């Protein structure tokens, strides 16, 4: 697919289909919509008066062969009320359009911005298109493997030539970010027999080489030398050895300390000896979504040439039951030396993150953000609508909150209280790995807190937002790639968090 930009009058645009996003209207008043109405003998007014199209969210309608137009078809797309217009209105509108026959049946289409000059809107439009048209065909056979869309050229147009510069920059940025998010989705969708820790680590090496990011892979021997007893305790039950991957992108040369991104990479979570019920267990191939998000984020940051130093740390393992598996009641010794009694082998994510967060200290980070499909209890915090975020620094939390508003990848802060810390204290060991059902998302975070250093830290639990159950305008059913837009926004607008 080719994405390009252009400028000119609506009538002069030549394409198989022009996509025209418009806000809600009660009568056709001005601008491109007025021209289109006149050129189509009042067809736009008729759509509105018959209640078929008036610019509401989710509405789509075609106008054919407007007189004096170079294009035979204009596809109107509703943005909703002007008073509530945000970047996400464009994401949603273009997401809806991305799967419409009018577009997939065209070879060349042009998205026309009439009266909009905000580059966040431009960026959101291409994001919406690319995220909405995402397909996962590689595990199908024959014809179904192929993309059925005819579209080869999608252009973004403004009327005023002077806006072409900002438009081009925004389209490029949106394309890179959406490609990042789609990469994370693809990885999260990939079955565990195609993405073992070893295969995944190799894939990361390939991607790192392609994007000129430094990559170091620790194998099981190196992981042993690092004394990562918690990660090893989780991987013990599997025939597949663990990996521990460190990616580095240096966007500046002044030796500034890096921001460290940590992602949970459990390529399959059966629960281990505390085995999960069979229903929905297949979804646990996506328990590496955090690592996919962080991999995609560092690649995206590198492609955007962000001026900061970044490290991504991803512990990769399966969680399986077997004769060699860690058993409930066993005690593991973490890299940090803190001992942990395993109450439930299904609480494995916090174990591998414990060693990864401790390892982050070797980089003297200016801040650490981790992201993980950590607790089923996240469903009872914010459901599918947003991700709970917890941490120790108000400034870092504020940076996440404003990124959450800007990208519509929603996070909301939850507390880390002493009650939650108490729930993780051991009787024969320093800590236990499960605090039971109450406040499960918060007690898991209180566990992680024991392994962080003296740096600003944020933990994002994506256990449910990693997966869309039904399908929304720019989010097809399945893996979401949650966090790539959010974290790219945080890193683009980064400042070292104040104490
Ligand atoms: N990967 C799961 C969390 C999860 C559950 C993500 C459902 C998405 C959907 C995690 O490893 C886990 O099993 N957590 C346990 C912890 C409990 C045993 C303390 C959980 O949430 O049930
Ligand atoms: Mn688990
Ligand atoms: Zn898990």
Short mmCIF file of C-alpha atoms and ligand atoms in Angstrom, two decimals:
data_model
loop_
_atom_site.label_atom_id
_atom_site.label_comp_id
_atom_site.label_asym_id
_atom_site.label_seq_id
_atom_site.Cartn_x
_atom_site.Cartn_y
_atom_site.Cartn_z
CA UNK A 1 0.00 0.00 0.00
CA UNK A 2 1.20 3.45 -0.96
CA UNK A 3 0.32 6.40 1.23
CA UNK A 4 0.79 9.82 -0.31
CA UNK A 5 -0.41 13.37 0.12
CA UNK A 6 -1.75 15.98 -2.27
CA UNK A 7 -3.58 19.29 -2.36
CA UNK A 8 -6.29 20.83 -4.53
CA UNK A 9 -9.98 21.57 -4.85
CA UNK A 10 -12.40 18.74 -4.16
CA UNK A 11 -13.73 18.79 -7.74
CA UNK A 12 -10.21 18.52 -9.13
CA UNK A 13 -9.27 15.39 -7.19
CA UNK A 14 -9.19 12.34 -9.40
CA UNK A 15 -9.71 8.99 -7.69
CA UNK A 16 -11.99 5.96 -7.72
CA UNK A 17 -13.34 7.13 -4.41
CA UNK A 18 -13.03 10.32 -2.39
CA UNK A 19 -13.55 9.90 1.33
CA UNK A 20 -14.99 13.05 2.88
CA UNK A 21 -15.19 13.14 6.69
CA UNK A 22 -17.87 15.59 7.90
CA UNK A 23 -19.21 16.63 11.29
CA UNK A 24 -22.92 16.43 12.15
CA UNK A 25 -25.13 18.89 10.30
CA UNK A 26 -28.84 19.64 10.16
CA UNK A 27 -28.69 21.50 6.85
CA UNK A 28 -25.95 21.81 4.26
CA UNK A 29 -24.36 25.23 4.74
CA UNK A 30 -20.85 25.70 3.40
CA UNK A 31 -17.55 24.26 2.26
CA UNK A 32 -16.97 21.09 0.28
CA UNK A 33 -20.28 19.63 1.42
CA UNK A 34 -22.15 22.57 -0.12
CA UNK A 35 -20.25 22.18 -3.41
CA UNK A 36 -21.01 18.50 -3.43
CA UNK A 37 -24.68 19.18 -2.73
CA UNK A 38 -24.94 21.64 -5.64
CA UNK A 39 -23.05 19.32 -7.96
CA UNK A 40 -25.37 16.41 -7.13
CA UNK A 41 -28.75 18.18 -7.43
CA UNK A 42 -29.16 18.37 -3.66
CA UNK A 43 -28.33 14.70 -2.98
CA UNK A 44 -26.54 15.57 0.27
CA UNK A 45 -29.53 17.58 1.53
CA UNK A 46 -31.79 14.69 0.60
CA UNK A 47 -29.69 12.19 2.55
CA UNK A 48 -30.01 14.46 5.57
CA UNK A 49 -33.74 15.07 5.19
CA UNK A 50 -34.46 11.36 4.73
CA UNK A 51 -32.37 10.67 7.83
CA UNK A 52 -29.84 8.52 5.97
CA UNK A 53 -26.78 10.62 6.61
CA UNK A 54 -26.17 13.73 8.66
CA UNK A 55 -22.57 13.31 9.78
CA UNK A 56 -23.26 11.22 12.87
CA UNK A 57 -20.64 8.84 14.25
CA UNK A 58 -20.70 5.55 12.36
CA UNK A 59 -22.65 6.85 9.35
CA UNK A 60 -21.35 6.23 5.83
CA UNK A 61 -23.05 7.19 2.56
CA UNK A 62 -22.08 7.55 -1.11
CA UNK A 63 -22.80 10.34 -3.61
CA UNK A 64 -22.33 9.23 -7.22
CA UNK A 65 -21.19 11.21 -10.26
CA UNK A 66 -21.35 14.79 -8.97
CA UNK A 67 -21.35 17.17 -11.94
CA UNK A 68 -18.04 18.77 -12.77
CA UNK A 69 -16.12 16.45 -10.41
CA UNK A 70 -13.20 14.42 -11.69
CA UNK A 71 -14.17 11.55 -9.39
CA UNK A 72 -17.30 9.44 -9.77
CA UNK A 73 -17.82 8.71 -6.15
CA UNK A 74 -17.65 10.62 -2.88
CA UNK A 75 -17.98 8.59 0.29
CA UNK A 76 -19.30 10.71 3.15
CA UNK A 77 -18.19 9.63 6.62
CA UNK A 78 -19.64 10.90 9.88
CA UNK A 79 -17.35 12.40 12.52
CA UNK A 80 -20.09 13.18 15.04
CA UNK A 81 -20.76 16.50 16.78
CA UNK A 82 -18.30 19.29 16.09
CA UNK A 83 -18.36 20.25 19.79
CA UNK A 84 -16.99 16.82 20.80
CA UNK A 85 -14.58 16.43 17.88
CA UNK A 86 -11.23 14.86 18.84
CA UNK A 87 -8.45 12.98 17.09
CA UNK A 88 -10.29 9.80 18.00
CA UNK A 89 -13.30 10.92 15.93
CA UNK A 90 -11.01 10.66 12.89
CA UNK A 91 -9.55 7.35 14.03
CA UNK A 92 -13.06 5.92 14.39
CA UNK A 93 -14.38 7.40 11.11
CA UNK A 94 -11.47 6.11 9.05
CA UNK A 95 -11.58 2.81 10.90
CA UNK A 96 -15.21 2.38 9.85
CA UNK A 97 -14.42 3.32 6.27
CA UNK A 98 -11.35 1.08 6.04
CA UNK A 99 -13.48 -2.06 5.63
CA UNK A 100 -16.23 -0.48 3.49
CA UNK A 101 -16.73 -2.00 0.03
CA UNK A 102 -16.50 1.49 -1.51
CA UNK A 103 -12.89 1.62 -0.39
CA UNK A 104 -11.74 -2.00 -0.65
CA UNK A 105 -13.23 -2.14 -4.16
CA UNK A 106 -11.34 0.98 -5.30
CA UNK A 107 -7.77 1.08 -6.51
CA UNK A 108 -7.07 4.68 -5.72
CA UNK A 109 -8.81 6.59 -2.96
CA UNK A 110 -8.31 10.05 -1.50
CA UNK A 111 -9.20 11.15 2.01
CA UNK A 112 -10.11 14.82 1.77
CA UNK A 113 -9.71 17.12 4.78
CA UNK A 114 -12.12 19.98 4.31
CA UNK A 115 -11.58 22.73 6.84
CA UNK A 116 -9.45 20.60 9.17
CA UNK A 117 -5.85 21.62 9.66
CA UNK A 118 -4.93 19.98 12.97
CA UNK A 119 -2.03 17.57 12.44
CA UNK A 120 -3.32 15.34 15.23
CA UNK A 121 -6.43 14.84 13.10
CA UNK A 122 -4.31 13.99 10.05
CA UNK A 123 -2.27 11.50 12.06
CA UNK A 124 -5.34 9.92 13.64
CA UNK A 125 -6.96 9.47 10.21
CA UNK A 126 -4.18 7.27 8.83
CA UNK A 127 -3.94 5.44 12.15
CA UNK A 128 -7.67 4.70 11.96
CA UNK A 129 -7.38 3.44 8.41
CA UNK A 130 -4.36 1.21 9.07
CA UNK A 131 -5.60 -0.11 12.41
CA UNK A 132 -9.12 -0.72 11.09
CA UNK A 133 -8.00 -2.62 8.00
CA UNK A 134 -5.59 -4.87 9.92
CA UNK A 135 -6.01 -8.54 9.01
CA UNK A 136 -4.39 -11.69 10.28
CA UNK A 137 -4.35 -14.05 7.30
CA UNK A 138 -1.08 -15.89 7.62
CA UNK A 139 -2.61 -18.87 9.40
CA UNK A 140 -5.20 -19.40 6.66
CA UNK A 141 -4.69 -21.30 3.43
CA UNK A 142 -5.42 -20.72 -0.25
CA UNK A 143 -7.47 -17.70 -1.30
CA UNK A 144 -8.21 -16.70 2.28
CA UNK A 145 -4.52 -15.98 2.79
CA UNK A 146 -4.66 -13.17 0.27
CA UNK A 147 -5.81 -9.67 1.00
CA UNK A 148 -9.05 -9.22 -0.94
CA UNK A 149 -8.81 -5.41 -0.97
CA UNK A 150 -8.07 -3.81 -4.35
CA UNK A 151 -6.81 -0.60 -2.80
CA UNK A 152 -3.21 0.15 -3.73
CA UNK A 153 -3.05 3.94 -3.38
CA UNK A 154 -4.45 5.92 -0.49
CA UNK A 155 -3.87 9.66 -0.61
CA UNK A 156 -4.56 12.32 1.98
CA UNK A 157 -5.53 15.70 0.61
CA UNK A 158 -5.92 19.27 1.83
CA UNK A 159 -7.24 22.21 -0.15
CA UNK A 160 -4.47 24.60 0.86
CA UNK A 161 -1.01 23.85 -0.50
CA UNK A 162 0.62 25.45 2.54
CA UNK A 163 -0.72 22.66 4.76
CA UNK A 164 1.02 20.01 2.73
CA UNK A 165 4.19 20.04 4.88
CA UNK A 166 2.45 19.38 8.21
CA UNK A 167 0.14 16.88 6.47
CA UNK A 168 3.06 14.88 5.10
CA UNK A 169 4.82 14.79 8.47
CA UNK A 170 1.64 13.72 10.27
CA UNK A 171 0.86 10.98 7.74
CA UNK A 172 4.39 9.57 7.99
CA UNK A 173 4.21 9.62 11.80
CA UNK A 174 0.78 7.99 11.86
CA UNK A 175 1.92 5.30 9.43
CA UNK A 176 4.95 4.40 11.55
CA UNK A 177 2.90 4.27 14.75
CA UNK A 178 0.11 2.18 13.22
CA UNK A 179 2.66 -0.22 11.71
CA UNK A 180 4.14 -0.57 15.19
CA UNK A 181 0.77 -1.27 16.73
CA UNK A 182 -0.08 -3.79 14.00
CA UNK A 183 3.24 -5.56 14.59
CA UNK A 184 2.35 -5.95 18.26
CA UNK A 185 -1.09 -7.28 17.28
CA UNK A 186 0.39 -9.77 14.86
CA UNK A 187 2.83 -11.12 17.45
CA UNK A 188 0.13 -11.34 20.11
CA UNK A 189 -2.11 -13.25 17.67
CA UNK A 190 0.66 -15.70 16.79
CA UNK A 191 0.08 -19.21 18.18
CA UNK A 192 2.55 -20.42 20.79
CA UNK A 193 3.79 -23.25 18.55
CA UNK A 194 4.94 -20.57 16.10
CA UNK A 195 6.31 -18.29 18.79
CA UNK A 196 8.30 -20.15 21.42
CA UNK A 197 10.77 -18.13 23.50
CA UNK A 198 13.59 -19.19 21.16
CA UNK A 199 11.73 -18.31 17.98
CA UNK A 200 10.56 -15.04 19.51
CA UNK A 201 14.09 -14.06 20.55
CA UNK A 202 15.35 -14.79 17.03
CA UNK A 203 12.53 -12.70 15.60
CA UNK A 204 13.51 -9.83 17.90
CA UNK A 205 17.12 -10.12 16.69
CA UNK A 206 15.98 -9.92 13.06
CA UNK A 207 13.75 -6.92 13.70
CA UNK A 208 16.49 -5.21 15.69
CA UNK A 209 18.95 -5.66 12.84
CA UNK A 210 16.43 -4.29 10.36
CA UNK A 211 15.82 -1.18 12.43
CA UNK A 212 19.42 -0.74 13.63
CA UNK A 213 18.62 -1.38 17.26
CA UNK A 214 21.13 -3.15 19.47
CA UNK A 215 19.95 -6.59 20.62
CA UNK A 216 21.34 -8.97 23.22
CA UNK A 217 19.80 -12.36 23.93
CA UNK A 218 20.53 -14.23 27.16
CA UNK A 219 20.03 -17.99 26.83
CA UNK A 220 19.26 -20.33 29.74
CA UNK A 221 22.96 -20.54 30.74
CA UNK A 222 23.33 -16.76 30.83
CA UNK A 223 20.04 -16.48 32.72
CA UNK A 224 21.46 -18.92 35.30
CA UNK A 225 24.63 -16.85 35.57
CA UNK A 226 22.42 -13.83 36.31
CA UNK A 227 20.78 -15.81 39.14
CA UNK A 228 17.30 -15.11 37.79
CA UNK A 229 15.75 -17.74 40.03
CA UNK A 230 12.19 -16.53 39.53
CA UNK A 231 12.34 -16.63 35.72
CA UNK A 232 14.02 -20.05 35.88
CA UNK A 233 11.40 -21.27 38.34
CA UNK A 234 8.64 -20.43 35.85
CA UNK A 235 10.41 -21.96 32.85
CA UNK A 236 11.29 -25.22 34.66
CA UNK A 237 8.02 -26.89 33.70
CA UNK A 238 8.54 -26.42 29.98
CA UNK A 239 10.55 -28.32 27.36
CA UNK A 240 11.23 -24.93 25.81
CA UNK A 241 14.14 -23.02 27.36
CA UNK A 242 13.62 -19.38 28.38
CA UNK A 243 15.22 -16.34 26.78
CA UNK A 244 15.86 -12.85 28.11
CA UNK A 245 16.13 -10.16 25.47
CA UNK A 246 17.57 -6.67 25.87
CA UNK A 247 17.06 -4.13 23.09
CA UNK A 248 18.77 -0.73 23.03
CA UNK A 249 18.07 2.33 20.96
CA UNK A 250 20.32 5.35 21.40
CA UNK A 251 18.64 8.47 20.10
CA UNK A 252 21.21 10.79 21.65
CA UNK A 253 24.93 10.90 22.13
CA UNK A 254 25.31 12.75 25.43
CA UNK A 255 25.17 9.60 27.54
CA UNK A 256 21.81 10.46 29.07
CA UNK A 257 20.43 7.58 31.15
CA UNK A 258 17.81 5.51 29.35
CA UNK A 259 14.12 5.11 29.88
CA UNK A 260 13.66 1.37 30.41
CA UNK A 261 10.61 -0.48 29.06
CA UNK A 262 9.84 -3.90 30.49
CA UNK A 263 7.31 -6.29 28.90
CA UNK A 264 5.94 -9.62 30.12
CA UNK A 265 6.70 -12.32 27.57
CA UNK A 266 4.93 -15.53 28.58
CA UNK A 267 4.48 -17.17 25.16
CA UNK A 268 1.95 -19.58 26.67
CA UNK A 269 0.44 -19.53 30.15
CA UNK A 270 -1.21 -22.84 31.03
CA UNK A 271 -1.07 -21.85 34.68
CA UNK A 272 1.56 -24.52 35.39
CA UNK A 273 0.75 -27.05 38.17
CA UNK A 274 -2.02 -24.66 39.32
CA UNK A 275 -3.46 -25.30 35.87
CA UNK A 276 -6.09 -23.03 34.33
CA UNK A 277 -9.55 -24.27 33.26
CA UNK A 278 -9.73 -25.37 29.60
CA UNK A 279 -12.26 -22.73 28.62
CA UNK A 280 -10.45 -19.78 26.99
CA UNK A 281 -7.04 -21.24 27.78
CA UNK A 282 -6.12 -20.80 24.10
CA UNK A 283 -6.18 -17.05 24.68
CA UNK A 284 -3.09 -17.44 26.83
CA UNK A 285 -0.96 -17.51 23.66
CA UNK A 286 -1.35 -13.74 24.03
CA UNK A 287 0.29 -13.64 27.46
CA UNK A 288 3.38 -12.16 25.79
CA UNK A 289 1.45 -9.07 24.68
CA UNK A 290 3.40 -6.77 26.99
CA UNK A 291 6.69 -7.81 25.41
CA UNK A 292 5.21 -7.33 21.92
CA UNK A 293 4.08 -3.82 22.87
CA UNK A 294 7.52 -2.91 24.18
CA UNK A 295 9.30 -4.42 21.17
CA UNK A 296 7.00 -2.49 18.83
CA UNK A 297 7.42 0.69 20.87
CA UNK A 298 11.22 0.71 20.72
CA UNK A 299 11.08 0.02 16.97
CA UNK A 300 8.56 2.84 16.55
CA UNK A 301 10.73 5.21 18.61
CA UNK A 302 13.76 4.32 16.48
CA UNK A 303 11.85 4.87 13.23
CA UNK A 304 10.62 8.23 14.52
CA UNK A 305 14.20 9.03 15.56
CA UNK A 306 13.08 10.19 18.99
CA UNK A 307 15.87 12.06 20.79
CA UNK A 308 16.23 9.81 23.84
CA UNK A 309 17.92 6.61 24.92
CA UNK A 310 15.74 3.57 25.38
CA UNK A 311 16.15 0.04 26.65
CA UNK A 312 13.54 -2.71 26.29
CA UNK A 313 13.76 -5.76 28.54
CA UNK A 314 11.64 -8.82 27.78
CA UNK A 315 11.80 -12.07 29.76
CA UNK A 316 10.44 -14.84 27.51
CA UNK A 317 9.16 -18.19 28.78
CA UNK A 318 6.35 -20.71 28.72
CA UNK A 319 4.43 -21.56 31.90
CA UNK A 320 3.75 -25.32 31.76
CA UNK A 321 2.99 -28.20 34.12
CA UNK A 322 5.35 -31.20 34.10
CA UNK A 323 7.39 -33.43 36.37
CA UNK A 324 10.06 -30.77 36.56
CA UNK A 325 7.68 -27.85 37.08
CA UNK A 326 7.80 -25.62 40.14
CA UNK A 327 5.14 -26.75 42.63
CA UNK A 328 2.95 -24.76 45.00
CA UNK A 329 4.86 -24.41 48.25
CA UNK A 330 8.26 -24.28 46.55
CA UNK A 331 10.50 -21.34 47.36
CA UNK A 332 12.37 -19.43 44.63
CA UNK A 333 15.30 -17.09 45.15
CA UNK A 334 15.07 -14.02 42.93
CA UNK A 335 18.02 -12.31 41.24
CA UNK A 336 17.80 -9.66 43.93
CA UNK A 337 18.04 -12.32 46.67
CA UNK A 338 14.49 -11.82 47.92
CA UNK A 339 12.86 -15.23 48.52
CA UNK A 340 9.37 -16.05 47.24
CA UNK A 341 7.08 -18.88 48.22
CA UNK A 342 4.98 -20.03 45.29
CA UNK A 343 1.37 -20.16 46.44
CA UNK A 344 -0.01 -20.38 42.91
CA UNK A 345 2.11 -21.27 39.87
CA UNK A 346 -0.35 -19.31 37.72
CA UNK A 347 0.94 -16.07 39.25
CA UNK A 348 4.02 -16.39 37.03
CA UNK A 349 4.03 -12.97 35.37
CA UNK A 350 5.08 -11.11 38.51
CA UNK A 351 7.91 -13.63 38.98
CA UNK A 352 9.53 -13.04 35.63
CA UNK A 353 8.92 -9.29 35.95
CA UNK A 354 10.60 -9.33 39.37
CA UNK A 355 13.88 -10.47 37.83
CA UNK A 356 13.46 -8.17 34.82
CA UNK A 357 12.76 -5.08 36.97
CA UNK A 358 15.77 -5.90 39.13
CA UNK A 359 17.90 -6.28 36.00
CA UNK A 360 16.76 -2.78 34.91
CA UNK A 361 18.99 -1.39 37.69
CA UNK A 362 22.07 -2.23 35.60
CA UNK A 363 21.07 0.66 33.29
CA UNK A 364 20.64 3.27 36.06
CA UNK A 365 17.35 4.20 34.39
CA UNK A 366 15.81 7.68 34.56
CA UNK A 367 12.45 5.88 34.72
CA UNK A 368 10.98 2.42 34.13
CA UNK A 369 7.63 1.53 32.62
CA UNK A 370 6.43 -2.06 32.55
CA UNK A 371 3.44 -3.47 30.75
CA UNK A 372 1.95 -6.90 31.31
CA UNK A 373 -1.11 -9.11 30.95
CA UNK A 374 -0.71 -9.59 34.67
CA UNK A 375 -3.99 -10.17 36.48
CA UNK A 376 -7.41 -11.52 35.58
CA UNK A 377 -8.61 -9.15 38.28
CA UNK A 378 -8.00 -6.23 35.89
CA UNK A 379 -11.40 -7.18 34.40
CA UNK A 380 -13.04 -6.01 37.61
CA UNK A 381 -11.10 -2.74 37.72
CA UNK A 382 -11.79 -1.18 34.30
CA UNK A 383 -13.07 -4.05 32.15
CA UNK A 384 -12.19 -3.78 28.47
CA UNK A 385 -12.44 0.01 28.59
CA UNK A 386 -9.04 0.89 30.00
CA UNK A 387 -5.90 -0.34 31.69
CA UNK A 388 -5.14 0.15 35.39
CA UNK A 389 -1.82 1.93 35.91
CA UNK A 390 0.03 2.06 39.21
CA UNK A 391 3.29 3.66 40.23
CA UNK A 392 5.37 5.75 42.58
CA UNK A 393 5.74 9.09 40.82
CA UNK A 394 3.03 11.72 40.22
CA UNK A 395 4.86 13.35 37.31
CA UNK A 396 5.27 10.07 35.43
CA UNK A 397 1.59 9.31 36.11
CA UNK A 398 0.66 12.73 34.70
CA UNK A 399 2.65 12.03 31.53
CA UNK A 400 0.75 8.76 31.11
CA UNK A 401 -2.58 10.46 31.79
CA UNK A 402 -2.08 13.06 29.10
CA UNK A 403 -0.91 10.41 26.61
CA UNK A 404 -3.99 8.42 27.50
CA UNK A 405 -6.22 11.40 26.61
CA UNK A 406 -4.38 12.10 23.36
CA UNK A 407 -4.25 8.53 22.04
CA UNK A 408 -7.52 7.08 23.38
CA UNK A 409 -5.54 4.17 24.83
CA UNK A 410 -7.02 4.75 28.24
CA UNK A 411 -5.28 4.24 31.54
CA UNK A 412 -6.42 5.14 35.02
CA UNK A 413 -4.38 5.24 38.19
CA UNK A 414 -4.97 2.84 41.07
CA UNK A 415 -3.24 3.01 44.46
CA UNK A 416 -0.50 0.92 46.07
CA UNK A 417 -1.50 0.80 49.75
CA UNK A 418 0.01 -0.94 52.75
CA UNK A 419 -2.89 -3.40 52.87
CA UNK A 420 -1.77 -4.65 49.45
CA UNK A 421 1.87 -4.85 50.55
CA UNK A 422 0.86 -6.81 53.66
CA UNK A 423 -1.04 -9.31 51.51
CA UNK A 424 2.23 -10.32 49.82
CA UNK A 425 4.29 -10.99 52.96
CA UNK A 426 5.50 -14.55 53.46
CA UNK A 427 5.36 -16.81 56.51
CA UNK A 428 8.49 -18.88 55.79
CA UNK A 429 9.83 -16.67 52.98
CA UNK A 430 10.18 -12.92 52.37
CA UNK A 431 7.25 -12.80 49.97
CA UNK A 432 4.48 -15.00 48.59
CA UNK A 433 3.49 -14.78 44.94
CA UNK A 434 -0.29 -14.60 45.37
CA UNK A 435 -2.34 -12.31 47.54
CA UNK A 436 -5.60 -14.09 46.74
CA UNK A 437 -8.68 -12.62 45.10
CA UNK A 438 -9.23 -9.24 46.78
CA UNK A 439 -7.61 -6.32 44.89
CA UNK A 440 -5.60 -8.77 42.77
CA UNK A 441 -4.31 -6.10 40.40
CA UNK A 442 -3.04 -3.96 43.27
CA UNK A 443 -1.50 -6.79 45.30
CA UNK A 444 0.38 -7.98 42.20
CA UNK A 445 1.80 -4.46 41.83
CA UNK A 446 2.73 -4.36 45.52
CA UNK A 447 4.72 -7.56 44.87
CA UNK A 448 6.58 -5.95 41.94
CA UNK A 449 7.36 -2.89 44.02
CA UNK A 450 9.83 -4.98 46.07
CA UNK A 451 12.05 -5.35 43.02
CA UNK A 452 12.30 -1.78 41.77
CA UNK A 453 15.19 0.58 42.42
CA UNK A 454 15.19 4.22 43.38
CA UNK A 455 13.58 5.40 40.16
CA UNK A 456 10.19 6.61 38.91
CA UNK A 457 8.17 3.57 37.90
CA UNK A 458 4.83 2.88 36.25
CA UNK A 459 3.17 -0.51 35.87
CA UNK A 460 0.37 -0.96 33.33
CA UNK A 461 -1.87 -4.04 33.54
CA UNK A 462 -3.22 -4.89 30.08
CA UNK A 463 -4.78 -8.26 30.99
CA UNK A 464 -8.09 -7.33 29.32
CA UNK A 465 -7.42 -4.38 27.03
CA UNK A 466 -4.96 -6.60 25.15
CA UNK A 467 -7.91 -8.27 23.49
CA UNK A 468 -11.06 -6.87 21.87
CA UNK A 469 -13.95 -9.35 22.24
CA UNK A 470 -16.37 -7.94 19.62
CA UNK A 471 -14.71 -5.43 17.30
CA UNK A 472 -14.84 -1.63 17.28
CA UNK A 473 -14.36 0.92 14.47
CA UNK A 474 -10.56 0.80 14.27
CA UNK A 475 -10.11 -2.29 16.40
CA UNK A 476 -11.04 -5.59 14.76
CA UNK A 477 -11.85 -8.52 17.06
CA UNK A 478 -8.69 -9.91 18.67
CA UNK A 479 -5.31 -8.58 19.75
CA UNK A 480 -5.20 -4.81 20.22
CA UNK A 481 -1.53 -3.84 20.30
CA UNK A 482 -2.48 -1.75 23.33
CA UNK A 483 0.24 0.56 24.56
CA UNK A 484 2.10 1.31 21.34
CA UNK A 485 0.22 4.56 20.67
CA UNK A 486 0.20 5.42 24.38
CA UNK A 487 3.90 4.86 25.02
CA UNK A 488 5.03 6.39 21.75
CA UNK A 489 3.14 9.50 22.79
CA UNK A 490 4.75 9.45 26.25
CA UNK A 491 8.23 9.08 24.73
CA UNK A 492 7.63 11.72 22.04
CA UNK A 493 6.69 14.26 24.73
CA UNK A 494 9.12 12.90 27.32
CA UNK A 495 10.66 14.83 30.16
CA UNK A 496 12.55 13.31 33.06
CA UNK A 497 9.94 12.86 35.83
CA UNK A 498 10.29 15.30 38.73
CA UNK A 499 10.65 13.69 42.17
N1 LIG B 1 -1.76 -14.23 32.39
C1 LIG B 1 -2.56 -14.28 33.55
C2 LIG B 1 -3.49 -13.08 33.69
C3 LIG B 1 -4.65 -13.04 32.74
C4 LIG B 1 -5.81 -13.71 33.03
C5 LIG B 1 -4.59 -12.29 31.60
C6 LIG B 1 -6.88 -13.65 32.18
C7 LIG B 1 -5.65 -12.24 30.72
C8 LIG B 1 -6.80 -12.92 31.01
C9 LIG B 1 -1.69 -14.33 34.81
O1 LIG B 1 -0.50 -15.00 34.65
C10 LIG B 1 -2.47 -15.04 35.85
O2 LIG B 1 -2.77 -16.19 35.64
N2 LIG B 1 -2.77 -14.37 36.95
C11 LIG B 1 -3.52 -14.97 38.01
C12 LIG B 1 -2.91 -14.54 39.32
C13 LIG B 1 -3.51 -15.21 40.52
C14 LIG B 1 -3.19 -16.69 40.50
C15 LIG B 1 -2.97 -14.57 41.77
C16 LIG B 1 -4.95 -14.47 37.90
O3 LIG B 1 -5.15 -13.29 37.62
O4 LIG B 1 -5.85 -15.29 38.06
MN1 LIG B 2 -0.74 -17.09 34.93
ZN1 LIG B 3 0.30 -15.04 32.75
#
